[in-house]
Tab-separated table of N, CA and C in Angstrom:
chain	number	residue	atom	x	y	z
V	8	UNK	N	-29.503	-208.364	89.046
V	8	UNK	CA	-30.265	-206.991	88.156
V	8	UNK	C	-30.531	-205.757	88.753
V	9	UNK	N	-29.932	-204.755	88.215
V	9	UNK	CA	-30.347	-203.455	89.204
V	9	UNK	C	-31.763	-202.891	88.812
V	10	UNK	N	-32.436	-202.280	89.633
V	10	UNK	CA	-33.617	-201.806	89.311
V	10	UNK	C	-33.268	-200.227	88.983
V	11	UNK	N	-34.428	-199.456	88.486
V	11	UNK	CA	-34.044	-198.128	87.997
V	11	UNK	C	-33.400	-197.294	89.188
V	12	UNK	N	-33.749	-197.402	90.738
V	12	UNK	CA	-33.222	-196.571	91.381
V	12	UNK	C	-31.617	-196.816	91.450
V	13	UNK	N	-31.623	-198.034	91.694
V	13	UNK	CA	-30.190	-198.361	91.809
V	13	UNK	C	-29.276	-197.988	90.624
V	14	UNK	N	-29.912	-198.113	89.345
V	14	UNK	CA	-28.919	-197.703	88.413
V	14	UNK	C	-28.505	-196.257	88.223
V	15	UNK	N	-29.860	-195.417	88.776
V	15	UNK	CA	-29.709	-193.703	88.966
V	15	UNK	C	-28.553	-193.640	89.750
V	16	UNK	N	-28.791	-194.476	91.071
V	16	UNK	CA	-27.669	-193.935	92.212
V	16	UNK	C	-26.193	-194.143	91.425
V	17	UNK	N	-26.034	-195.797	90.898
V	17	UNK	CA	-24.605	-196.170	90.439
V	17	UNK	C	-24.244	-194.791	89.374
V	18	UNK	N	-25.079	-194.647	88.458
V	18	UNK	CA	-24.662	-193.406	87.470
V	18	UNK	C	-24.240	-192.098	88.035
V	19	UNK	N	-25.045	-191.821	89.145
V	19	UNK	CA	-24.485	-190.618	89.876
V	19	UNK	C	-22.974	-190.688	90.566
V	20	UNK	N	-22.793	-192.191	91.090
V	20	UNK	CA	-21.634	-192.284	91.473
V	20	UNK	C	-20.691	-192.378	90.653
V	21	UNK	N	-20.666	-193.035	89.462
V	21	UNK	CA	-19.880	-192.919	88.323
V	21	UNK	C	-19.381	-191.570	87.977
V	22	UNK	N	-20.635	-190.673	88.157
V	22	UNK	CA	-20.286	-189.218	87.621
V	22	UNK	C	-19.763	-188.278	88.534
V	23	UNK	N	-19.265	-188.867	90.011
V	23	UNK	CA	-18.607	-188.291	91.124
V	23	UNK	C	-16.927	-188.737	90.989
V	24	UNK	N	-16.813	-189.935	90.348
V	24	UNK	CA	-15.421	-190.330	90.215
V	24	UNK	C	-14.247	-189.321	89.829
V	25	UNK	N	-13.418	-189.243	90.076
V	25	UNK	CA	-12.093	-188.643	89.533
V	25	UNK	C	-11.835	-189.124	87.915
V	26	UNK	N	-11.896	-190.469	87.538
V	26	UNK	CA	-11.632	-190.795	86.208
V	26	UNK	C	-12.293	-192.289	86.241
V	27	UNK	N	-12.815	-192.550	84.873
V	27	UNK	CA	-13.592	-193.734	84.904
V	27	UNK	C	-12.495	-194.821	83.748
V	28	UNK	N	-12.970	-196.017	84.237
V	28	UNK	CA	-12.401	-197.057	83.492
V	28	UNK	C	-13.061	-197.289	82.118
V	29	UNK	N	-12.590	-197.811	80.974
V	29	UNK	CA	-13.482	-197.805	79.910
V	29	UNK	C	-14.672	-198.736	80.234
V	30	UNK	N	-14.932	-199.659	81.000
V	30	UNK	CA	-16.106	-200.385	81.278
V	30	UNK	C	-17.173	-199.669	81.889
V	31	UNK	N	-16.371	-198.574	83.147
V	31	UNK	CA	-17.527	-197.955	83.841
V	31	UNK	C	-18.169	-196.771	82.646
V	32	UNK	N	-17.486	-196.124	81.673
V	32	UNK	CA	-17.550	-195.392	80.621
V	32	UNK	C	-18.940	-195.960	79.922
V	33	UNK	N	-18.580	-197.394	79.412
V	33	UNK	CA	-19.705	-198.133	78.898
V	33	UNK	C	-20.793	-198.489	79.491
V	34	UNK	N	-20.778	-198.662	80.659
V	34	UNK	CA	-21.752	-198.855	81.669
V	34	UNK	C	-22.651	-197.661	82.012
V	35	UNK	N	-22.073	-196.619	82.239
V	35	UNK	CA	-22.704	-195.294	82.327
V	35	UNK	C	-23.240	-194.755	80.886
V	36	UNK	N	-22.889	-195.306	79.843
V	36	UNK	CA	-23.697	-194.637	78.691
V	36	UNK	C	-24.511	-195.524	78.327
V	37	UNK	N	-24.641	-196.947	78.616
V	37	UNK	CA	-25.769	-197.660	78.277
V	37	UNK	C	-26.871	-197.672	79.480
V	38	UNK	N	-26.595	-197.030	80.694
V	38	UNK	CA	-27.794	-196.729	81.864
V	38	UNK	C	-28.228	-195.545	81.110
V	39	UNK	N	-27.280	-194.615	80.459
V	39	UNK	CA	-28.418	-193.103	80.124
V	39	UNK	C	-28.890	-193.267	79.126
V	40	UNK	N	-28.778	-194.124	78.212
V	40	UNK	CA	-29.658	-194.504	76.948
V	40	UNK	C	-30.903	-195.455	77.131
V	41	UNK	N	-31.100	-195.794	78.643
V	41	UNK	CA	-32.455	-196.291	78.800
V	41	UNK	C	-33.450	-195.532	79.033
V	42	UNK	N	-34.803	-195.894	78.775
V	42	UNK	CA	-35.944	-194.954	78.638
V	42	UNK	C	-35.901	-193.934	79.790
V	43	UNK	N	-35.684	-194.393	80.984
V	43	UNK	CA	-36.119	-194.056	82.187
V	43	UNK	C	-35.195	-192.522	82.384
V	44	UNK	N	-33.993	-192.583	81.508
V	44	UNK	CA	-33.332	-191.614	81.827
V	44	UNK	C	-33.317	-190.559	80.640
V	45	UNK	N	-34.003	-190.964	79.635
V	45	UNK	CA	-34.037	-189.947	78.671
V	45	UNK	C	-34.689	-188.391	78.855
V	46	UNK	N	-35.220	-188.229	79.906
V	46	UNK	CA	-36.146	-187.147	80.630
V	46	UNK	C	-35.653	-186.665	81.738
V	47	UNK	N	-34.564	-187.192	82.211
V	47	UNK	CA	-33.885	-187.254	83.432
V	47	UNK	C	-32.900	-185.873	83.684
V	48	UNK	N	-32.675	-185.769	84.891
V	48	UNK	CA	-31.734	-184.348	84.869
V	48	UNK	C	-30.319	-184.647	84.187
V	49	UNK	N	-29.838	-185.885	83.715
V	49	UNK	CA	-28.560	-186.029	83.051
V	49	UNK	C	-28.384	-185.584	81.431
V	50	UNK	N	-29.515	-185.529	81.273
V	50	UNK	CA	-29.235	-184.550	79.397
V	50	UNK	C	-30.163	-183.677	79.290
V	51	UNK	N	-30.812	-182.979	80.432
V	51	UNK	CA	-31.776	-181.947	80.042
V	51	UNK	C	-31.205	-180.846	79.174
V	52	UNK	N	-31.390	-180.725	78.124
V	52	UNK	CA	-31.016	-179.426	77.351
V	52	UNK	C	-29.725	-179.189	77.570
V	53	UNK	N	-28.802	-180.315	77.488
V	53	UNK	CA	-27.245	-180.158	77.443
V	53	UNK	C	-27.120	-179.545	76.060
V	54	UNK	N	-27.674	-180.064	75.143
V	54	UNK	CA	-26.976	-179.832	73.446
V	54	UNK	C	-27.633	-178.266	73.405
V	55	UNK	N	-28.381	-177.438	74.265
V	55	UNK	CA	-28.860	-176.283	73.957
V	55	UNK	C	-27.596	-175.254	74.982
V	56	UNK	N	-27.262	-175.974	75.957
V	56	UNK	CA	-26.134	-175.122	76.642
V	56	UNK	C	-25.057	-175.337	75.841
V	57	UNK	N	-24.447	-176.504	75.225
V	57	UNK	CA	-23.355	-176.611	74.655
V	57	UNK	C	-23.434	-175.178	73.514
V	58	UNK	N	-24.675	-175.089	72.821
V	58	UNK	CA	-24.757	-173.993	71.388
V	58	UNK	C	-24.450	-172.605	72.230
V	59	UNK	N	-24.929	-172.602	73.350
V	59	UNK	CA	-25.178	-171.272	74.121
V	59	UNK	C	-23.692	-170.876	74.401
V	60	UNK	N	-22.858	-171.676	75.467
V	60	UNK	CA	-21.648	-171.350	75.854
V	60	UNK	C	-20.330	-171.796	75.448
V	61	UNK	N	-20.442	-172.812	74.862
V	61	UNK	CA	-19.314	-173.581	74.245
V	61	UNK	C	-18.724	-173.341	72.873
V	62	UNK	N	-17.618	-172.758	72.747
V	62	UNK	CA	-16.931	-172.221	71.608
V	62	UNK	C	-15.686	-172.512	71.533
V	63	UNK	N	-15.064	-172.732	70.211
V	63	UNK	CA	-13.895	-173.092	69.986
V	63	UNK	C	-12.983	-171.950	70.204
V	64	UNK	N	-11.507	-171.797	70.671
V	64	UNK	CA	-10.561	-170.626	70.630
V	64	UNK	C	-9.442	-171.001	70.288
V	65	UNK	N	-8.567	-170.053	69.428
V	65	UNK	CA	-7.249	-170.462	69.235
V	65	UNK	C	-6.407	-169.920	70.442
V	66	UNK	N	-5.552	-170.725	71.017
V	66	UNK	CA	-4.950	-170.263	72.222
V	66	UNK	C	-3.723	-170.805	72.426
V	67	UNK	N	-2.907	-170.434	73.493
V	67	UNK	CA	-1.429	-170.922	73.706
V	67	UNK	C	-1.440	-171.189	75.082
V	68	UNK	N	-0.837	-171.949	75.643
V	68	UNK	CA	-0.549	-172.150	76.878
V	68	UNK	C	0.159	-171.204	77.552
V	69	UNK	N	-0.131	-170.773	79.030
V	69	UNK	CA	1.066	-169.840	79.645
V	69	UNK	C	2.210	-170.914	80.111
V	70	UNK	N	3.149	-170.095	80.457
V	70	UNK	CA	4.376	-170.925	80.820
V	70	UNK	C	4.025	-171.631	81.921
V	71	UNK	N	3.461	-171.317	82.667
V	71	UNK	CA	2.880	-172.040	84.269
V	71	UNK	C	2.235	-173.222	83.891
V	72	UNK	N	1.736	-173.356	82.955
V	72	UNK	CA	1.134	-174.807	82.569
V	72	UNK	C	1.973	-176.104	82.679
V	73	UNK	N	3.517	-175.524	82.177
V	73	UNK	CA	4.290	-176.528	82.125
V	73	UNK	C	4.406	-177.429	83.638
V	74	UNK	N	4.102	-176.608	84.877
V	74	UNK	CA	3.701	-177.143	86.221
V	74	UNK	C	2.960	-178.421	86.431
V	75	UNK	N	1.997	-178.343	85.450
V	75	UNK	CA	1.084	-179.146	85.334
V	75	UNK	C	1.517	-180.586	84.438
V	76	UNK	N	2.144	-180.139	83.565
V	76	UNK	CA	2.300	-181.103	82.296
V	76	UNK	C	3.560	-180.778	81.616
V	77	UNK	N	4.551	-181.341	82.060
V	77	UNK	CA	6.091	-180.754	81.656
V	77	UNK	C	6.068	-180.865	79.972
V	78	UNK	N	5.201	-181.523	79.095
V	78	UNK	CA	5.199	-181.809	77.901
V	78	UNK	C	4.253	-180.635	76.967
V	79	UNK	N	3.789	-179.983	77.624
V	79	UNK	CA	3.187	-178.558	77.249
V	79	UNK	C	4.026	-177.653	76.471
V	80	UNK	N	4.399	-177.371	75.491
V	80	UNK	CA	4.954	-176.326	74.759
V	80	UNK	C	3.980	-175.000	74.738
V	81	UNK	N	4.459	-173.790	75.349
V	81	UNK	CA	3.786	-172.511	75.637
V	81	UNK	C	3.725	-171.980	74.343
V	82	UNK	N	4.604	-172.449	73.140
V	82	UNK	CA	4.418	-171.668	71.892
V	82	UNK	C	3.808	-172.464	70.793
V	83	UNK	N	3.047	-173.716	71.005
V	83	UNK	CA	2.318	-174.298	70.480
V	83	UNK	C	0.729	-173.831	70.282
V	84	UNK	N	0.286	-173.511	69.446
V	84	UNK	CA	-1.366	-173.129	69.106
V	84	UNK	C	-2.011	-174.416	69.355
V	85	UNK	N	-3.363	-174.004	70.056
V	85	UNK	CA	-4.168	-175.367	70.363
V	85	UNK	C	-5.326	-174.435	69.613
V	86	UNK	N	-6.450	-175.517	69.645
V	86	UNK	CA	-7.805	-175.062	69.197
V	86	UNK	C	-8.854	-175.895	69.920
V	87	UNK	N	-9.574	-175.126	70.573
V	87	UNK	CA	-10.599	-175.958	71.526
V	87	UNK	C	-11.468	-175.149	72.606
V	88	UNK	N	-12.358	-175.475	73.110
V	88	UNK	CA	-12.992	-174.815	74.369
V	88	UNK	C	-12.059	-174.680	75.556
V	89	UNK	N	-12.652	-173.765	76.278
V	89	UNK	CA	-11.969	-173.198	77.326
V	89	UNK	C	-12.497	-173.991	78.665
V	90	UNK	N	-11.757	-174.201	79.671
V	90	UNK	CA	-12.352	-175.181	80.631
V	90	UNK	C	-13.587	-174.302	81.677
V	91	UNK	N	-13.335	-172.924	81.442
V	91	UNK	CA	-14.367	-172.292	81.940
V	91	UNK	C	-15.787	-172.121	81.159
V	92	UNK	N	-15.977	-172.273	79.959
V	92	UNK	CA	-16.998	-172.486	79.361
V	92	UNK	C	-17.712	-173.834	79.637
V	93	UNK	N	-16.839	-174.915	79.598
V	93	UNK	CA	-17.240	-176.024	79.717
V	93	UNK	C	-17.855	-176.051	81.233
V	94	UNK	N	-17.187	-175.565	82.249
V	94	UNK	CA	-17.738	-175.566	83.615
V	94	UNK	C	-19.414	-175.046	83.568
V	95	UNK	N	-19.613	-174.071	82.594
V	95	UNK	CA	-20.780	-173.484	82.663
V	95	UNK	C	-21.919	-174.628	82.323
V	96	UNK	N	-21.705	-175.356	81.392
V	96	UNK	CA	-22.582	-176.493	81.233
V	96	UNK	C	-22.275	-178.050	81.828
V	97	UNK	N	-21.029	-178.241	82.541
V	97	UNK	CA	-20.946	-179.576	82.916
V	97	UNK	C	-19.811	-179.451	83.853
V	98	UNK	N	-20.172	-178.792	85.134
V	98	UNK	CA	-19.487	-178.466	86.248
V	98	UNK	C	-18.489	-179.782	86.420
V	99	UNK	N	-19.015	-180.557	86.622
V	99	UNK	CA	-18.657	-182.112	86.996
V	99	UNK	C	-17.178	-182.570	86.475
V	100	UNK	N	-16.886	-181.678	85.262
V	100	UNK	CA	-16.012	-182.093	84.301
V	100	UNK	C	-14.832	-181.507	84.448
V	101	UNK	N	-15.076	-180.193	85.233
V	101	UNK	CA	-13.655	-179.431	85.686
V	101	UNK	C	-13.275	-179.440	86.687
V	102	UNK	N	-12.247	-179.570	87.325
V	102	UNK	CA	-11.560	-179.709	88.625
V	102	UNK	C	-10.442	-178.179	88.676
V	103	UNK	N	-10.277	-177.980	89.546
V	103	UNK	CA	-9.534	-176.630	90.095
V	103	UNK	C	-8.338	-177.069	90.805
V	104	UNK	N	-7.005	-176.867	90.510
V	104	UNK	CA	-5.934	-177.221	91.084
V	104	UNK	C	-5.878	-176.389	92.434
V	105	UNK	N	-4.596	-176.819	93.146
V	105	UNK	CA	-4.536	-175.887	94.306
V	105	UNK	C	-4.030	-174.643	93.754
V	106	UNK	N	-3.400	-174.249	92.789
V	106	UNK	CA	-3.058	-172.828	92.496
V	106	UNK	C	-4.211	-172.349	91.701
V	107	UNK	N	-5.278	-172.690	91.483
V	107	UNK	CA	-6.588	-172.280	90.711
V	107	UNK	C	-6.678	-172.183	89.333
V	108	UNK	N	-5.734	-173.140	89.014
V	108	UNK	CA	-6.168	-173.465	87.347
V	108	UNK	C	-7.355	-174.385	87.193
V	109	UNK	N	-8.024	-174.147	86.256
V	109	UNK	CA	-9.054	-174.987	85.557
V	109	UNK	C	-8.261	-176.079	84.650
V	110	UNK	N	-8.726	-177.303	84.948
V	110	UNK	CA	-8.492	-178.614	84.297
V	110	UNK	C	-9.553	-179.425	84.001
V	111	UNK	N	-9.966	-179.750	82.618
V	111	UNK	CA	-10.767	-180.759	81.850
V	111	UNK	C	-10.751	-182.230	82.513
V	112	UNK	N	-11.373	-182.711	82.959
V	112	UNK	CA	-11.377	-183.901	83.085
V	112	UNK	C	-12.056	-184.662	82.020
V	113	UNK	N	-11.066	-185.243	81.000
V	113	UNK	CA	-11.626	-185.665	79.630
V	113	UNK	C	-12.105	-186.979	79.587
V	114	UNK	N	-12.106	-187.694	80.512
V	114	UNK	CA	-12.760	-189.081	80.651
V	114	UNK	C	-14.274	-188.782	81.107
V	115	UNK	N	-14.634	-187.658	81.751
V	115	UNK	CA	-16.135	-187.335	82.145
V	115	UNK	C	-16.500	-186.474	81.078
V	116	UNK	N	-15.929	-185.468	80.277
V	116	UNK	CA	-16.337	-184.665	79.428
V	116	UNK	C	-16.940	-185.704	78.265
V	117	UNK	N	-15.955	-186.681	77.882
V	117	UNK	CA	-16.065	-187.560	76.974
V	117	UNK	C	-17.462	-188.393	77.049
V	118	UNK	N	-17.955	-188.578	78.223
V	118	UNK	CA	-19.390	-189.319	78.926
V	118	UNK	C	-20.315	-188.357	78.561
V	119	UNK	N	-20.167	-187.205	78.978
V	119	UNK	CA	-21.167	-186.083	78.710
V	119	UNK	C	-21.451	-186.059	77.416
V	120	UNK	N	-20.380	-185.650	76.495
V	120	UNK	CA	-20.294	-185.528	75.155
V	120	UNK	C	-21.285	-186.797	74.144
V	121	UNK	N	-21.030	-188.001	75.101
V	121	UNK	CA	-21.813	-188.913	74.142
V	121	UNK	C	-23.286	-189.094	74.482
V	122	UNK	N	-23.844	-188.204	75.536
V	122	UNK	CA	-25.140	-188.040	75.925
V	122	UNK	C	-25.653	-187.019	74.855
V	123	UNK	N	-24.852	-185.711	74.760
V	123	UNK	CA	-25.310	-184.849	73.845
V	123	UNK	C	-25.466	-185.002	72.536
V	124	UNK	N	-24.257	-186.061	72.124
V	124	UNK	CA	-24.521	-186.302	70.701
V	124	UNK	C	-25.610	-187.415	70.427
V	125	UNK	N	-26.103	-187.937	71.225
V	125	UNK	CA	-27.005	-188.787	71.359
V	125	UNK	C	-28.299	-188.036	71.098
V	126	UNK	N	-28.550	-186.832	72.314
V	126	UNK	CA	-29.696	-185.851	71.893
V	126	UNK	C	-29.715	-185.436	70.681
V	127	UNK	N	-28.549	-184.742	70.030
V	127	UNK	CA	-28.309	-184.427	68.718
V	127	UNK	C	-29.111	-185.172	67.680
V	128	UNK	N	-28.644	-186.552	67.815
V	128	UNK	CA	-29.131	-187.561	66.878
V	128	UNK	C	-30.700	-187.692	66.738
V	129	UNK	N	-31.283	-187.592	68.030
V	129	UNK	CA	-32.718	-187.809	68.241
V	129	UNK	C	-33.217	-186.563	67.748
V	130	UNK	N	-32.815	-185.391	67.847
V	130	UNK	CA	-33.398	-184.349	67.065
V	130	UNK	C	-33.376	-184.331	65.938
V	131	UNK	N	-32.115	-184.746	65.287
V	131	UNK	CA	-31.836	-184.913	63.562
V	131	UNK	C	-32.948	-186.011	63.209
V	132	UNK	N	-33.269	-186.918	63.854
V	132	UNK	CA	-34.038	-187.973	63.537
V	132	UNK	C	-35.478	-187.345	63.453
V	133	UNK	N	-35.768	-186.661	64.324
V	133	UNK	CA	-37.256	-185.822	64.688
V	133	UNK	C	-37.102	-184.798	63.274
V	134	UNK	N	-36.169	-184.202	63.272
V	134	UNK	CA	-36.478	-183.204	61.653
V	134	UNK	C	-36.419	-184.011	60.652
V	135	UNK	N	-36.008	-184.981	60.318
V	135	UNK	CA	-35.960	-185.465	59.138
V	135	UNK	C	-37.193	-186.243	58.922
V	136	UNK	N	-37.807	-186.719	60.055
V	136	UNK	CA	-39.242	-187.361	59.911
V	136	UNK	C	-40.260	-185.988	59.697
V	137	UNK	N	-39.915	-185.263	60.376
V	137	UNK	CA	-40.984	-183.803	60.112
V	137	UNK	C	-40.783	-183.586	58.578
V	138	UNK	N	-39.609	-183.560	58.210
V	138	UNK	CA	-39.472	-182.896	56.524
V	138	UNK	C	-39.726	-183.737	55.655
V	139	UNK	N	-39.569	-185.036	55.869
V	139	UNK	CA	-39.403	-186.080	54.916
V	139	UNK	C	-40.420	-187.399	55.173
V	140	UNK	N	-40.901	-187.347	56.477
V	140	UNK	CA	-42.149	-188.426	56.731
V	140	UNK	C	-41.382	-189.339	57.173
V	141	UNK	N	-41.948	-190.567	57.525
V	141	UNK	CA	-41.496	-191.448	57.982
V	141	UNK	C	-40.497	-192.397	57.363
V	142	UNK	N	-39.552	-192.889	57.982
V	142	UNK	CA	-38.286	-193.217	57.267
V	142	UNK	C	-38.586	-194.960	56.901
């Protein structure tokens, strides 16, 4: 059984990996839900930063994107945030290719998003309790 410091070290190690297996994502999520992490650096104000910096855009990929992924259709329209916006909030979720293209690591972003969703759920619970009393 790992103590709190060992779990924090393991969580930092997972956060620095190129990609995570489903088991590692689950382990990191479990660690992040523990009380000792609730006020820690891992989720400090991320929901507020998401609200401030991350927006959805309607965009198409440049032709050069095919060099990264041959299945990309530069004529197809997409909706979603830009890697540059995500980088402001969660820099570990964005990598830069040799030619300077910003690429989002979806596995890492999914892990960060889990924490933000949990934070928002706690805030919603708190608001409901304030408005309607205890459940």
